[in-house]
Amino acid sequence: MSKTLVIYFSITGTTKRLAETIASRLGADTYAIQAEEPYSQSDLTWTDDNCRANQEQNNPASRPEFVGYLPDISGYDTIIIGHPIWWGIPPRIVETVVEKLDLTGKRVATFATSGGSTYAQSQTFFNQLLAEQPLPGDVLSSQATLEKWLTALD
């Protein structure tokens, strides 16, 4: 029996709800990435060039810190990473976490929530970040896209 962990980052609760739905459907465990410095609404005001999220996303070297310890993933066969899409890619804090995990030999899948972006840039991002090719990710914006994505996991 394969064991699955859903790792997710969520500020508004949208990605969290989806991650919990996926975990429930798959009988998976969850791990929420929490920012060491929580994001305020003004940090996410994309129309402000100086907002925190703009500064992080526009700096490929940015690695926002997270709170606590990462889960021990040694007992998991599949790792699912969920995130919102910020400026076409996952928030940099997701990159901080993924870089600290040894995903060697793990089956990795990704999903996102988004108000309008496709998953193309995020897929390229994960293809470059991960040593082993992740399964194709998708923006899960409806029950139909969720069902299609879950079917593709099998």
PDB file of C-alpha atoms in Angstrom:
ATOM      1  CA  MET A   1       0.000   0.000   0.000  1.00  0.00           C
ATOM      2  CA  SER A   2       1.476   3.317  -1.029  1.00  0.00           C
ATOM      3  CA  LYS A   3       1.584   6.141   1.462  1.00  0.00           C
ATOM      4  CA  THR A   4       0.989   9.732   0.351  1.00  0.00           C
ATOM      5  CA  LEU A   5       1.770  13.130   1.873  1.00  0.00           C
ATOM      6  CA  VAL A   6       0.159  16.345   0.655  1.00  0.00           C
ATOM      7  CA  ILE A   7       2.394  19.360   1.336  1.00  0.00           C
ATOM      8  CA  TYR A   8       0.711  22.687   0.692  1.00  0.00           C
ATOM      9  CA  PHE A   9       1.039  26.432   1.106  1.00  0.00           C
ATOM     10  CA  SER A  10      -2.103  28.517   1.476  1.00  0.00           C
ATOM     11  CA  ILE A  11      -2.778  32.067   2.590  1.00  0.00           C
ATOM     12  CA  THR A  12      -6.465  32.543   1.794  1.00  0.00           C
ATOM     13  CA  GLY A  13      -7.559  28.973   2.538  1.00  0.00           C
ATOM     14  CA  THR A  14      -8.323  28.046  -1.085  1.00  0.00           C
ATOM     15  CA  THR A  15      -5.293  25.785  -1.532  1.00  0.00           C
ATOM     16  CA  LYS A  16      -5.764  24.392   1.983  1.00  0.00           C
ATOM     17  CA  ARG A  17      -9.351  23.305   1.246  1.00  0.00           C
ATOM     18  CA  LEU A  18      -8.255  21.615  -1.963  1.00  0.00           C
ATOM     19  CA  ALA A  19      -5.278  19.926  -0.272  1.00  0.00           C
ATOM     20  CA  GLU A  20      -7.569  18.585   2.452  1.00  0.00           C
ATOM     21  CA  THR A  21     -10.030  17.297  -0.157  1.00  0.00           C
ATOM     22  CA  ILE A  22      -7.223  15.513  -2.009  1.00  0.00           C
ATOM     23  CA  ALA A  23      -5.833  14.068   1.227  1.00  0.00           C
ATOM     24  CA  SER A  24      -9.260  12.825   2.232  1.00  0.00           C
ATOM     25  CA  ARG A  25      -9.845  11.180  -1.149  1.00  0.00           C
ATOM     26  CA  LEU A  26      -6.419   9.510  -1.153  1.00  0.00           C
ATOM     27  CA  GLY A  27      -6.203   8.664   2.556  1.00  0.00           C
ATOM     28  CA  ALA A  28      -3.103  10.885   2.690  1.00  0.00           C
ATOM     29  CA  ASP A  29      -1.458  12.886   5.440  1.00  0.00           C
ATOM     30  CA  THR A  30      -1.027  16.666   5.163  1.00  0.00           C
ATOM     31  CA  TYR A  31       1.654  19.184   6.025  1.00  0.00           C
ATOM     32  CA  ALA A  32       0.939  22.915   5.861  1.00  0.00           C
ATOM     33  CA  ILE A  33       3.826  25.241   5.059  1.00  0.00           C
ATOM     34  CA  GLN A  34       3.615  28.219   7.394  1.00  0.00           C
ATOM     35  CA  ALA A  35       5.590  31.397   6.705  1.00  0.00           C
ATOM     36  CA  GLU A  36       7.897  32.502   9.497  1.00  0.00           C
ATOM     37  CA  GLU A  37       6.747  36.038   8.726  1.00  0.00           C
ATOM     38  CA  PRO A  38       3.022  35.771   7.942  1.00  0.00           C
ATOM     39  CA  TYR A  39       1.825  37.556   4.805  1.00  0.00           C
ATOM     40  CA  SER A  40      -0.468  40.536   5.254  1.00  0.00           C
ATOM     41  CA  GLN A  41      -2.924  41.753   2.639  1.00  0.00           C
ATOM     42  CA  SER A  42      -0.556  44.591   1.745  1.00  0.00           C
ATOM     43  CA  ASP A  43       2.236  42.022   1.232  1.00  0.00           C
ATOM     44  CA  LEU A  44       0.107  40.492  -1.534  1.00  0.00           C
ATOM     45  CA  THR A  45      -0.964  43.661  -3.347  1.00  0.00           C
ATOM     46  CA  TRP A  46       0.406  42.739  -6.758  1.00  0.00           C
ATOM     47  CA  THR A  47      -0.276  46.231  -8.153  1.00  0.00           C
ATOM     48  CA  ASP A  48       2.329  47.613  -5.726  1.00  0.00           C
ATOM     49  CA  ASP A  49       5.793  46.962  -7.184  1.00  0.00           C
ATOM     50  CA  ASN A  50       7.263  47.211  -3.686  1.00  0.00           C
ATOM     51  CA  CYS A  51       4.965  44.723  -1.984  1.00  0.00           C
ATOM     52  CA  ARG A  52       6.662  41.768  -0.329  1.00  0.00           C
ATOM     53  CA  ALA A  53       5.293  39.161  -2.731  1.00  0.00           C
ATOM     54  CA  ASN A  54       6.466  41.148  -5.768  1.00  0.00           C
ATOM     55  CA  GLN A  55       9.914  41.501  -4.244  1.00  0.00           C
ATOM     56  CA  GLU A  56      10.140  37.761  -3.493  1.00  0.00           C
ATOM     57  CA  GLN A  57       8.724  36.538  -6.788  1.00  0.00           C
ATOM     58  CA  ASN A  58      10.936  38.843  -8.846  1.00  0.00           C
ATOM     59  CA  ASN A  59      14.067  37.638  -7.053  1.00  0.00           C
ATOM     60  CA  PRO A  60      14.992  34.053  -8.027  1.00  0.00           C
ATOM     61  CA  ALA A  61      17.341  33.879  -5.016  1.00  0.00           C
ATOM     62  CA  SER A  62      14.594  34.750  -2.515  1.00  0.00           C
ATOM     63  CA  ARG A  63      13.905  31.956  -0.021  1.00  0.00           C
ATOM     64  CA  PRO A  64      11.345  33.038   2.581  1.00  0.00           C
ATOM     65  CA  GLU A  65      11.657  31.031   5.778  1.00  0.00           C
ATOM     66  CA  PHE A  66       9.006  28.709   7.163  1.00  0.00           C
ATOM     67  CA  VAL A  67       8.023  27.912  10.740  1.00  0.00           C
ATOM     68  CA  GLY A  68       8.850  24.636  12.430  1.00  0.00           C
ATOM     69  CA  TYR A  69      10.285  21.432  11.084  1.00  0.00           C
ATOM     70  CA  LEU A  70       9.697  19.639   7.834  1.00  0.00           C
ATOM     71  CA  PRO A  71       7.962  16.288   8.009  1.00  0.00           C
ATOM     72  CA  ASP A  72       9.952  13.070   7.818  1.00  0.00           C
ATOM     73  CA  ILE A  73       9.097  11.912   4.302  1.00  0.00           C
ATOM     74  CA  SER A  74      11.031   8.648   4.436  1.00  0.00           C
ATOM     75  CA  GLY A  75       7.847   6.616   4.930  1.00  0.00           C
ATOM     76  CA  TYR A  76       6.019   8.146   1.970  1.00  0.00           C
ATOM     77  CA  ASP A  77       6.010   6.875  -1.606  1.00  0.00           C
ATOM     78  CA  THR A  78       4.138   9.834  -3.100  1.00  0.00           C
ATOM     79  CA  ILE A  79       4.540  13.510  -2.287  1.00  0.00           C
ATOM     80  CA  ILE A  80       1.923  15.934  -3.585  1.00  0.00           C
ATOM     81  CA  ILE A  81       2.796  19.630  -3.512  1.00  0.00           C
ATOM     82  CA  GLY A  82      -0.016  22.185  -3.629  1.00  0.00           C
ATOM     83  CA  HIS A  83       0.321  25.931  -3.968  1.00  0.00           C
ATOM     84  CA  PRO A  84      -1.319  29.067  -5.263  1.00  0.00           C
ATOM     85  CA  ILE A  85       0.178  30.555  -8.408  1.00  0.00           C
ATOM     86  CA  TRP A  86       1.898  33.870  -7.830  1.00  0.00           C
ATOM     87  CA  TRP A  87       3.224  35.614 -10.914  1.00  0.00           C
ATOM     88  CA  GLY A  88       2.998  32.389 -12.916  1.00  0.00           C
ATOM     89  CA  ILE A  89       4.935  30.183 -10.475  1.00  0.00           C
ATOM     90  CA  PRO A  90       4.663  28.836  -6.931  1.00  0.00           C
ATOM     91  CA  PRO A  91       5.412  31.268  -4.099  1.00  0.00           C
ATOM     92  CA  ARG A  92       9.139  31.264  -3.293  1.00  0.00           C
ATOM     93  CA  ILE A  93       8.461  29.729   0.132  1.00  0.00           C
ATOM     94  CA  VAL A  94       7.436  26.527  -1.673  1.00  0.00           C
ATOM     95  CA  GLU A  95      10.848  26.516  -3.325  1.00  0.00           C
ATOM     96  CA  THR A  96      12.448  26.976   0.130  1.00  0.00           C
ATOM     97  CA  VAL A  97      10.697  23.829   1.366  1.00  0.00           C
ATOM     98  CA  VAL A  98      11.172  21.676  -1.734  1.00  0.00           C
ATOM     99  CA  GLU A  99      14.907  22.403  -1.807  1.00  0.00           C
ATOM    100  CA  LYS A 100      15.197  21.066   1.753  1.00  0.00           C
ATOM    101  CA  LEU A 101      13.411  17.769   1.024  1.00  0.00           C
ATOM    102  CA  ASP A 102      15.130  14.690  -0.346  1.00  0.00           C
ATOM    103  CA  LEU A 103      12.596  13.574  -2.932  1.00  0.00           C
ATOM    104  CA  THR A 104      14.878  10.945  -4.441  1.00  0.00           C
ATOM    105  CA  GLY A 105      12.832   7.902  -5.404  1.00  0.00           C
ATOM    106  CA  LYS A 106       9.546   9.586  -4.539  1.00  0.00           C
ATOM    107  CA  ARG A 107       6.643   9.922  -6.907  1.00  0.00           C
ATOM    108  CA  VAL A 108       5.962  13.676  -6.995  1.00  0.00           C
ATOM    109  CA  ALA A 109       2.784  15.363  -8.167  1.00  0.00           C
ATOM    110  CA  THR A 110       1.857  19.034  -8.042  1.00  0.00           C
ATOM    111  CA  PHE A 111      -1.311  21.103  -8.200  1.00  0.00           C
ATOM    112  CA  ALA A 112      -2.223  24.741  -7.906  1.00  0.00           C
ATOM    113  CA  THR A 113      -5.041  27.152  -7.327  1.00  0.00           C
ATOM    114  CA  SER A 114      -5.210  30.294  -9.414  1.00  0.00           C
ATOM    115  CA  GLY A 115      -7.486  33.129 -10.332  1.00  0.00           C
ATOM    116  CA  GLY A 116      -6.527  32.962 -13.981  1.00  0.00           C
ATOM    117  CA  SER A 117      -3.087  31.479 -14.666  1.00  0.00           C
ATOM    118  CA  THR A 118      -2.436  28.186 -16.405  1.00  0.00           C
ATOM    119  CA  TYR A 119      -0.025  25.618 -14.982  1.00  0.00           C
ATOM    120  CA  ALA A 120       2.545  25.893 -17.792  1.00  0.00           C
ATOM    121  CA  GLN A 121       5.101  28.084 -15.975  1.00  0.00           C
ATOM    122  CA  SER A 122       4.674  26.189 -12.693  1.00  0.00           C
ATOM    123  CA  GLN A 123       5.260  22.873 -14.485  1.00  0.00           C
ATOM    124  CA  THR A 124       8.462  24.245 -16.027  1.00  0.00           C
ATOM    125  CA  PHE A 125       9.461  25.560 -12.588  1.00  0.00           C
ATOM    126  CA  PHE A 126       9.059  22.127 -10.965  1.00  0.00           C
ATOM    127  CA  ASN A 127      10.685  20.324 -13.894  1.00  0.00           C
ATOM    128  CA  GLN A 128      13.786  22.467 -13.322  1.00  0.00           C
ATOM    129  CA  LEU A 129      13.673  22.323  -9.518  1.00  0.00           C
ATOM    130  CA  LEU A 130      13.249  18.588  -9.070  1.00  0.00           C
ATOM    131  CA  ALA A 131      15.892  16.020  -9.975  1.00  0.00           C
ATOM    132  CA  GLU A 132      13.184  13.511 -10.840  1.00  0.00           C
ATOM    133  CA  GLN A 133      10.453  14.552 -13.260  1.00  0.00           C
ATOM    134  CA  PRO A 134       7.187  15.303 -11.461  1.00  0.00           C
ATOM    135  CA  LEU A 135       3.886  14.067 -12.808  1.00  0.00           C
ATOM    136  CA  PRO A 136       2.081  16.712 -14.879  1.00  0.00           C
ATOM    137  CA  GLY A 137       0.505  19.296 -12.590  1.00  0.00           C
ATOM    138  CA  ASP A 138      -2.598  21.348 -13.138  1.00  0.00           C
ATOM    139  CA  VAL A 139      -4.653  24.250 -11.852  1.00  0.00           C
ATOM    140  CA  LEU A 140      -7.547  22.583 -10.061  1.00  0.00           C
ATOM    141  CA  SER A 141     -10.335  25.097 -10.485  1.00  0.00           C
ATOM    142  CA  SER A 142     -13.375  22.829 -10.595  1.00  0.00           C
ATOM    143  CA  GLN A 143     -14.604  19.416  -9.543  1.00  0.00           C
ATOM    144  CA  ALA A 144     -14.031  18.218 -13.115  1.00  0.00           C
ATOM    145  CA  THR A 145     -10.370  19.290 -13.165  1.00  0.00           C
ATOM    146  CA  LEU A 146      -9.864  17.730  -9.724  1.00  0.00           C
ATOM    147  CA  GLU A 147     -11.336  14.417 -10.889  1.00  0.00           C
ATOM    148  CA  LYS A 148      -9.239  14.426 -14.076  1.00  0.00           C
ATOM    149  CA  TRP A 149      -6.064  15.193 -12.082  1.00  0.00           C
ATOM    150  CA  LEU A 150      -6.792  12.470  -9.488  1.00  0.00           C
ATOM    151  CA  THR A 151      -7.400   9.943 -12.285  1.00  0.00           C
ATOM    152  CA  ALA A 152      -4.048  10.884 -13.840  1.00  0.00           C
ATOM    153  CA  LEU A 153      -2.326  10.130 -10.500  1.00  0.00           C
ATOM    154  CA  ASP A 154      -3.356   6.492 -10.840  1.00  0.00           C
TER     155      ASP A 154
END
